[in-house]
PDB file of C-alpha atoms in Angstrom:
ATOM      1  CA  UNK A  20      10.146   2.001  17.106  1.00  0.00           C
ATOM      2  CA  UNK A  21       8.487   1.714  13.744  1.00  0.00           C
ATOM      3  CA  UNK A  22       9.305   4.377  11.077  1.00  0.00           C
ATOM      4  CA  UNK A  23       5.484   5.464  10.812  1.00  0.00           C
ATOM      5  CA  UNK A  24       3.269   4.177  13.649  1.00  0.00           C
ATOM      6  CA  UNK A  25      -0.670   4.305  14.051  1.00  0.00           C
ATOM      7  CA  UNK A  26      -2.944   2.920  17.055  1.00  0.00           C
ATOM      8  CA  UNK A  27      -4.001  -0.125  15.790  1.00  0.00           C
ATOM      9  CA  UNK A  28      -7.821   0.144  17.120  1.00  0.00           C
ATOM     10  CA  UNK A  29     -10.238  -0.772  16.885  1.00  0.00           C
ATOM     11  CA  UNK A  30     -11.632   2.929  17.165  1.00  0.00           C
ATOM     12  CA  UNK A  31     -15.626   2.731  17.387  1.00  0.00           C
ATOM     13  CA  UNK A  32     -17.504   5.643  16.257  1.00  0.00           C
ATOM     14  CA  UNK A  33     -21.406   6.425  16.372  1.00  0.00           C
ATOM     15  CA  UNK A  34     -22.527   6.941  12.821  1.00  0.00           C
ATOM     16  CA  UNK A  35     -22.547  10.605  12.215  1.00  0.00           C
ATOM     17  CA  UNK A  36     -19.727  11.705  13.979  1.00  0.00           C
ATOM     18  CA  UNK A  37     -16.276  12.560  13.186  1.00  0.00           C
ATOM     19  CA  UNK A  38     -13.608   9.893  12.859  1.00  0.00           C
ATOM     20  CA  UNK A  39      -9.857  11.039  14.076  1.00  0.00           C
ATOM     21  CA  UNK A  40      -7.311   8.839  12.941  1.00  0.00           C
ATOM     22  CA  UNK A  41      -3.779   9.391  13.828  1.00  0.00           C
ATOM     23  CA  UNK A  42      -0.175   8.526  12.406  1.00  0.00           C
ATOM     24  CA  UNK A  43       3.598   9.830  13.722  1.00  0.00           C
ATOM     25  CA  UNK A  44       6.313   9.196  11.441  1.00  0.00           C
ATOM     26  CA  UNK A  45      10.105   9.443  12.524  1.00  0.00           C
ATOM     27  CA  UNK A  46      11.873  10.588   9.291  1.00  0.00           C
ATOM     28  CA  UNK A  47      12.245  14.024   9.262  1.00  0.00           C
ATOM     29  CA  UNK A  48      13.249  14.123   5.787  1.00  0.00           C
ATOM     30  CA  UNK A  49       9.244  12.597   4.602  1.00  0.00           C
ATOM     31  CA  UNK A  50       7.664  14.651   2.308  1.00  0.00           C
ATOM     32  CA  UNK A  51       4.742  12.763   0.477  1.00  0.00           C
ATOM     33  CA  UNK A  52       2.165  11.420   3.197  1.00  0.00           C
ATOM     34  CA  UNK A  53      -0.738   9.460   2.076  1.00  0.00           C
ATOM     35  CA  UNK A  54      -4.079   7.789   3.591  1.00  0.00           C
ATOM     36  CA  UNK A  55      -5.200   4.889   2.624  1.00  0.00           C
ATOM     37  CA  UNK A  56      -8.555   2.782   3.101  1.00  0.00           C
ATOM     38  CA  UNK A  57      -8.530  -0.830   2.972  1.00  0.00           C
ATOM     39  CA  UNK A  58     -11.800  -3.216   3.293  1.00  0.00           C
ATOM     40  CA  UNK A  59     -11.232  -6.716   4.308  1.00  0.00           C
ATOM     41  CA  UNK A  60      -9.533  -9.005   1.348  1.00  0.00           C
ATOM     42  CA  UNK A  61      -9.465  -6.037  -0.784  1.00  0.00           C
ATOM     43  CA  UNK A  62      -6.654  -3.855  -2.130  1.00  0.00           C
ATOM     44  CA  UNK A  63      -5.719  -0.400  -0.323  1.00  0.00           C
ATOM     45  CA  UNK A  64      -7.540   2.719  -2.065  1.00  0.00           C
ATOM     46  CA  UNK A  65      -6.302   6.134  -1.718  1.00  0.00           C
ATOM     47  CA  UNK A  66      -7.971   8.362   0.265  1.00  0.00           C
ATOM     48  CA  UNK A  67      -5.842  11.517   0.729  1.00  0.00           C
ATOM     49  CA  UNK A  68      -2.384  12.921  -0.410  1.00  0.00           C
ATOM     50  CA  UNK A  69      -1.092  15.719   1.688  1.00  0.00           C
ATOM     51  CA  UNK A  70       2.492  17.528   1.072  1.00  0.00           C
ATOM     52  CA  UNK A  71       2.672  20.407   2.803  1.00  0.00           C
ATOM     53  CA  UNK A  72       1.658  21.683   6.635  1.00  0.00           C
ATOM     54  CA  UNK A  73      -2.397  22.246   7.070  1.00  0.00           C
ATOM     55  CA  UNK A  74      -5.118  20.871   6.569  1.00  0.00           C
ATOM     56  CA  UNK A  75      -6.526  19.469   3.188  1.00  0.00           C
ATOM     57  CA  UNK A  76     -10.246  18.909   2.545  1.00  0.00           C
ATOM     58  CA  UNK A  77     -12.327  16.571  -0.061  1.00  0.00           C
ATOM     59  CA  UNK A  78     -15.039  15.796   0.607  1.00  0.00           C
ATOM     60  CA  UNK A  79     -15.967  14.350   4.273  1.00  0.00           C
ATOM     61  CA  UNK A  80     -12.116  13.379   4.602  1.00  0.00           C
ATOM     62  CA  UNK A  81      -9.420  16.157   5.824  1.00  0.00           C
ATOM     63  CA  UNK A  82      -6.105  15.467   6.191  1.00  0.00           C
ATOM     64  CA  UNK A  83      -3.662  17.471   8.692  1.00  0.00           C
ATOM     65  CA  UNK A  84       0.084  17.225   8.197  1.00  0.00           C
ATOM     66  CA  UNK A  85       1.978  18.839  10.890  1.00  0.00           C
ATOM     67  CA  UNK A  86       5.985  18.501   9.734  1.00  0.00           C
ATOM     68  CA  UNK A  87       7.305  19.729  13.034  1.00  0.00           C
ATOM     69  CA  UNK A  88       5.371  17.465  15.132  1.00  0.00           C
ATOM     70  CA  UNK A  89       5.782  14.536  12.464  1.00  0.00           C
ATOM     71  CA  UNK A  90       2.075  13.770  12.517  1.00  0.00           C
ATOM     72  CA  UNK A  91      -0.439  13.233  10.029  1.00  0.00           C
ATOM     73  CA  UNK A  92      -4.041  12.897  10.841  1.00  0.00           C
ATOM     74  CA  UNK A  93      -7.391  12.173   9.179  1.00  0.00           C
ATOM     75  CA  UNK A  94     -10.611  13.336  10.190  1.00  0.00           C
ATOM     76  CA  UNK A  95     -13.727  11.635   8.945  1.00  0.00           C
ATOM     77  CA  UNK A  96     -16.772  13.635   9.369  1.00  0.00           C
ATOM     78  CA  UNK A  97     -20.535  12.559   9.193  1.00  0.00           C
ATOM     79  CA  UNK A  98     -19.252   8.949   9.790  1.00  0.00           C
ATOM     80  CA  UNK A  99     -21.064   6.288   7.209  1.00  0.00           C
ATOM     81  CA  UNK A 100     -21.106   2.448   8.464  1.00  0.00           C
ATOM     82  CA  UNK A 101     -19.598   2.251   4.882  1.00  0.00           C
ATOM     83  CA  UNK A 102     -16.514   3.951   6.097  1.00  0.00           C
ATOM     84  CA  UNK A 103     -15.870   0.892   8.750  1.00  0.00           C
ATOM     85  CA  UNK A 104     -12.408  -0.339   7.421  1.00  0.00           C
ATOM     86  CA  UNK A 105      -8.984  -0.296   8.013  1.00  0.00           C
ATOM     87  CA  UNK A 106      -6.955   2.757   7.398  1.00  0.00           C
ATOM     88  CA  UNK A 107      -3.343   2.960   6.513  1.00  0.00           C
ATOM     89  CA  UNK A 108      -0.715   5.897   6.677  1.00  0.00           C
ATOM     90  CA  UNK A 109       1.898   5.715   4.114  1.00  0.00           C
ATOM     91  CA  UNK A 110       5.116   7.937   4.561  1.00  0.00           C
ATOM     92  CA  UNK A 111       7.112   8.158   1.597  1.00  0.00           C
ATOM     93  CA  UNK A 112      10.435   8.811   3.505  1.00  0.00           C
ATOM     94  CA  UNK A 113      13.802  10.428   2.845  1.00  0.00           C
ATOM     95  CA  UNK A 114      15.139   7.887   0.860  1.00  0.00           C
ATOM     96  CA  UNK A 115      11.536   7.882  -1.069  1.00  0.00           C
ATOM     97  CA  UNK A 116      10.835   4.713   0.100  1.00  0.00           C
ATOM     98  CA  UNK A 117       7.048   4.136   1.430  1.00  0.00           C
ATOM     99  CA  UNK A 118       6.838   3.101   4.808  1.00  0.00           C
ATOM    100  CA  UNK A 119       3.113   1.589   6.049  1.00  0.00           C
ATOM    101  CA  UNK A 120       1.808   1.930   9.377  1.00  0.00           C
ATOM    102  CA  UNK A 121       0.209  -0.976  10.289  1.00  0.00           C
ATOM    103  CA  UNK A 122      -3.318   0.719  10.163  1.00  0.00           C
ATOM    104  CA  UNK A 123      -6.078   1.615  12.269  1.00  0.00           C
ATOM    105  CA  UNK A 124      -9.035  -0.623  12.265  1.00  0.00           C
ATOM    106  CA  UNK A 125     -12.036   1.505  12.328  1.00  0.00           C
ATOM    107  CA  UNK A 126     -15.795   0.563  13.356  1.00  0.00           C
ATOM    108  CA  UNK A 127     -18.667   3.152  12.599  1.00  0.00           C
ATOM    109  CA  UNK A 128     -21.403   1.840  15.023  1.00  0.00           C
ATOM    110  CA  UNK A 129     -25.263   2.604  13.303  1.00  0.00           C
TER     111      UNK A 129
ATOM    112  CA  UNK B  17      -9.856   4.941 -16.130  1.00  0.00           C
ATOM    113  CA  UNK B  18      -7.512   1.882 -16.508  1.00  0.00           C
ATOM    114  CA  UNK B  19      -6.181   0.577 -13.165  1.00  0.00           C
ATOM    115  CA  UNK B  20      -3.462  -2.130 -12.146  1.00  0.00           C
ATOM    116  CA  UNK B  21      -4.037  -5.116 -13.327  1.00  0.00           C
ATOM    117  CA  UNK B  22      -2.870  -8.465 -11.626  1.00  0.00           C
ATOM    118  CA  UNK B  23      -3.193 -11.922 -12.379  1.00  0.00           C
ATOM    119  CA  UNK B  24      -4.000 -14.178 -11.825  1.00  0.00           C
ATOM    120  CA  UNK B  25      -6.592 -13.129  -8.637  1.00  0.00           C
ATOM    121  CA  UNK B  26      -6.666 -16.090  -7.064  1.00  0.00           C
ATOM    122  CA  UNK B  27      -3.805 -19.201  -7.029  1.00  0.00           C
ATOM    123  CA  UNK B  28      -3.314 -22.312  -5.085  1.00  0.00           C
ATOM    124  CA  UNK B  29       0.319 -24.572  -5.007  1.00  0.00           C
ATOM    125  CA  UNK B  30       1.526 -26.700  -3.058  1.00  0.00           C
ATOM    126  CA  UNK B  31       4.906 -26.503  -0.871  1.00  0.00           C
ATOM    127  CA  UNK B  32       8.032 -26.438  -2.685  1.00  0.00           C
ATOM    128  CA  UNK B  33       6.203 -25.891  -6.157  1.00  0.00           C
ATOM    129  CA  UNK B  34       6.865 -22.363  -8.070  1.00  0.00           C
ATOM    130  CA  UNK B  35       4.423 -19.267  -8.757  1.00  0.00           C
ATOM    131  CA  UNK B  36       4.397 -16.479 -11.296  1.00  0.00           C
ATOM    132  CA  UNK B  37       2.230 -13.400 -10.621  1.00  0.00           C
ATOM    133  CA  UNK B  38       1.847 -10.699 -13.286  1.00  0.00           C
ATOM    134  CA  UNK B  39       1.251  -7.433 -12.973  1.00  0.00           C
ATOM    135  CA  UNK B  40       0.324  -5.004 -15.681  1.00  0.00           C
ATOM    136  CA  UNK B  41       0.657  -1.306 -14.652  1.00  0.00           C
ATOM    137  CA  UNK B  42      -1.822   2.017 -15.094  1.00  0.00           C
ATOM    138  CA  UNK B  43      -0.692   3.074 -19.007  1.00  0.00           C
ATOM    139  CA  UNK B  44       2.375   5.442 -19.017  1.00  0.00           C
ATOM    140  CA  UNK B  45       3.424   4.269 -15.291  1.00  0.00           C
ATOM    141  CA  UNK B  46       7.028   3.396 -15.254  1.00  0.00           C
ATOM    142  CA  UNK B  47       7.122   2.350 -11.721  1.00  0.00           C
ATOM    143  CA  UNK B  48       5.950  -0.878 -10.645  1.00  0.00           C
ATOM    144  CA  UNK B  49       6.101  -2.213  -6.748  1.00  0.00           C
ATOM    145  CA  UNK B  50       5.411  -5.585  -5.069  1.00  0.00           C
ATOM    146  CA  UNK B  51       3.833  -5.781  -1.702  1.00  0.00           C
ATOM    147  CA  UNK B  52       3.030  -8.980   0.348  1.00  0.00           C
ATOM    148  CA  UNK B  53       0.402  -8.938   3.260  1.00  0.00           C
ATOM    149  CA  UNK B  54      -0.523 -11.259   5.384  1.00  0.00           C
ATOM    150  CA  UNK B  55      -4.048 -11.850   7.214  1.00  0.00           C
ATOM    151  CA  UNK B  56      -3.859  -8.873   9.404  1.00  0.00           C
ATOM    152  CA  UNK B  57      -0.962  -7.055   8.888  1.00  0.00           C
ATOM    153  CA  UNK B  58       0.554  -3.633   7.063  1.00  0.00           C
ATOM    154  CA  UNK B  59       1.901  -4.249   3.404  1.00  0.00           C
ATOM    155  CA  UNK B  60       5.535  -5.197   3.558  1.00  0.00           C
ATOM    156  CA  UNK B  61       7.363  -4.131   0.237  1.00  0.00           C
ATOM    157  CA  UNK B  62       9.008  -6.567  -1.655  1.00  0.00           C
ATOM    158  CA  UNK B  63      10.529  -4.906  -4.666  1.00  0.00           C
ATOM    159  CA  UNK B  64      10.133  -2.374  -7.074  1.00  0.00           C
ATOM    160  CA  UNK B  65      11.487  -0.978 -10.932  1.00  0.00           C
ATOM    161  CA  UNK B  66      11.309   1.783 -12.798  1.00  0.00           C
ATOM    162  CA  UNK B  67      11.869   2.170 -16.179  1.00  0.00           C
ATOM    163  CA  UNK B  68      12.507  -2.032 -16.221  1.00  0.00           C
ATOM    164  CA  UNK B  69      15.269  -1.529 -13.678  1.00  0.00           C
ATOM    165  CA  UNK B  70      15.404  -2.649 -10.034  1.00  0.00           C
ATOM    166  CA  UNK B  71      14.869   0.773  -8.046  1.00  0.00           C
ATOM    167  CA  UNK B  72      14.410  -0.656  -4.554  1.00  0.00           C
ATOM    168  CA  UNK B  73      14.809  -3.946  -2.735  1.00  0.00           C
ATOM    169  CA  UNK B  74      12.400  -4.592   0.816  1.00  0.00           C
ATOM    170  CA  UNK B  75      12.103  -7.829   2.018  1.00  0.00           C
ATOM    171  CA  UNK B  76      12.104 -10.137  -0.828  1.00  0.00           C
ATOM    172  CA  UNK B  77      13.233 -13.351   0.403  1.00  0.00           C
ATOM    173  CA  UNK B  78      15.963 -14.735  -2.362  1.00  0.00           C
ATOM    174  CA  UNK B  79      13.591 -17.460  -3.308  1.00  0.00           C
ATOM    175  CA  UNK B  80      11.458 -14.402  -5.355  1.00  0.00           C
ATOM    176  CA  UNK B  81      12.668 -12.708  -7.991  1.00  0.00           C
ATOM    177  CA  UNK B  82      10.936 -10.449 -10.116  1.00  0.00           C
ATOM    178  CA  UNK B  83      11.528  -8.308 -13.103  1.00  0.00           C
ATOM    179  CA  UNK B  84      10.065  -5.455 -15.319  1.00  0.00           C
ATOM    180  CA  UNK B  85       9.365  -5.986 -18.955  1.00  0.00           C
ATOM    181  CA  UNK B  86      10.031  -3.600 -22.441  1.00  0.00           C
ATOM    182  CA  UNK B  87       6.031  -3.254 -22.347  1.00  0.00           C
ATOM    183  CA  UNK B  88       6.192  -1.986 -18.169  1.00  0.00           C
ATOM    184  CA  UNK B  89       4.514  -5.042 -17.415  1.00  0.00           C
ATOM    185  CA  UNK B  90       6.113  -7.209 -14.266  1.00  0.00           C
ATOM    186  CA  UNK B  91       6.332 -10.308 -13.037  1.00  0.00           C
ATOM    187  CA  UNK B  92       7.058 -11.788  -9.567  1.00  0.00           C
ATOM    188  CA  UNK B  93       8.591 -15.190  -9.645  1.00  0.00           C
ATOM    189  CA  UNK B  94       8.503 -17.520  -6.398  1.00  0.00           C
ATOM    190  CA  UNK B  95      10.074 -20.983  -5.748  1.00  0.00           C
ATOM    191  CA  UNK B  96      10.337 -23.251  -3.448  1.00  0.00           C
ATOM    192  CA  UNK B  97       7.220 -22.099  -1.770  1.00  0.00           C
ATOM    193  CA  UNK B  98       6.559 -22.517   1.835  1.00  0.00           C
ATOM    194  CA  UNK B  99       3.057 -22.251   3.932  1.00  0.00           C
ATOM    195  CA  UNK B 100       4.083 -18.848   5.290  1.00  0.00           C
ATOM    196  CA  UNK B 101       4.450 -17.395   1.457  1.00  0.00           C
ATOM    197  CA  UNK B 102       0.425 -17.938   1.959  1.00  0.00           C
ATOM    198  CA  UNK B 103      -0.734 -14.089   1.352  1.00  0.00           C
ATOM    199  CA  UNK B 104      -2.587 -11.439  -1.071  1.00  0.00           C
ATOM    200  CA  UNK B 105       0.233 -10.154  -3.191  1.00  0.00           C
ATOM    201  CA  UNK B 106      -0.003  -6.608  -4.242  1.00  0.00           C
ATOM    202  CA  UNK B 107       0.992  -5.245  -7.199  1.00  0.00           C
ATOM    203  CA  UNK B 108       0.671  -1.182  -7.539  1.00  0.00           C
ATOM    204  CA  UNK B 109       2.162   1.226  -9.637  1.00  0.00           C
ATOM    205  CA  UNK B 110       3.140   5.281 -10.389  1.00  0.00           C
ATOM    206  CA  UNK B 111       4.494   7.517 -12.745  1.00  0.00           C
ATOM    207  CA  UNK B 112       8.369   8.761 -11.669  1.00  0.00           C
ATOM    208  CA  UNK B 113       8.699   6.446  -8.645  1.00  0.00           C
ATOM    209  CA  UNK B 114       8.375   7.806  -5.405  1.00  0.00           C
ATOM    210  CA  UNK B 115       8.821  11.748  -6.018  1.00  0.00           C
ATOM    211  CA  UNK B 116       7.359  14.164  -4.063  1.00  0.00           C
ATOM    212  CA  UNK B 117       3.974  14.075  -5.504  1.00  0.00           C
ATOM    213  CA  UNK B 118       3.691  10.993  -6.968  1.00  0.00           C
ATOM    214  CA  UNK B 119       0.861   8.486  -5.854  1.00  0.00           C
ATOM    215  CA  UNK B 120       1.415   4.765  -6.120  1.00  0.00           C
ATOM    216  CA  UNK B 121      -2.224   3.120  -7.003  1.00  0.00           C
ATOM    217  CA  UNK B 122      -3.001  -0.336  -6.352  1.00  0.00           C
ATOM    218  CA  UNK B 123      -4.016  -3.688  -8.089  1.00  0.00           C
ATOM    219  CA  UNK B 124      -6.615  -5.681  -6.536  1.00  0.00           C
ATOM    220  CA  UNK B 125      -4.097  -8.067  -5.649  1.00  0.00           C
ATOM    221  CA  UNK B 126      -3.546 -11.977  -6.008  1.00  0.00           C
ATOM    222  CA  UNK B 127      -4.201 -14.190  -3.505  1.00  0.00           C
ATOM    223  CA  UNK B 128      -1.484 -16.861  -3.242  1.00  0.00           C
ATOM    224  CA  UNK B 129      -2.502 -20.594  -0.663  1.00  0.00           C
ATOM    225  CA  UNK B 130       0.375 -22.591  -0.198  1.00  0.00           C
ATOM    226  CA  UNK B 131      -1.021 -25.964   1.147  1.00  0.00           C
TER     227      UNK B 131
END
């Protein structure tokens, strides 16, 4: 079992709908959680960071963290075709190592 | 705002040759990370440096070495290149390592093609 797991997708969502991306992690001591967006051939771009339980909103993006259940999710409201990318979940574990999920490919259909 | 600068952006080498990638972190960032990402794969952590000392080591092959210099820039040296080393190599930087609340920022990557 990987330390950080994501559904590889692709996840197909109609334009204007809500895209929901999920990530689970195994190290209960993890404290920092990140969502990165990566377009093909480009570097990962930080979308959201979250450190405490609950929701954190930034524009159309909401990150949700549940440490008891060991999952972190990213919601994208009013999805746009430009949101089509691979979304990488990264978790800083109890050894302060940044562990990456394999990424979920999101496709927004016009 | 200044970002992480990597050079060269593209590099083509033959098998068994040597390649050097350079990374210039964001100003005042003291931590540098190197990642390797093959096609369709998640980034694989290679090695990191904090305050010019190696802070963590991942799946870096013995043929590779890296260091961080006094001006905090870092170089990744790759020798005896193999076809499987063809990948996108990312450098990232942060301030203070992976402490809670610290975020790492990525450079645009260096494409290495081994032929």
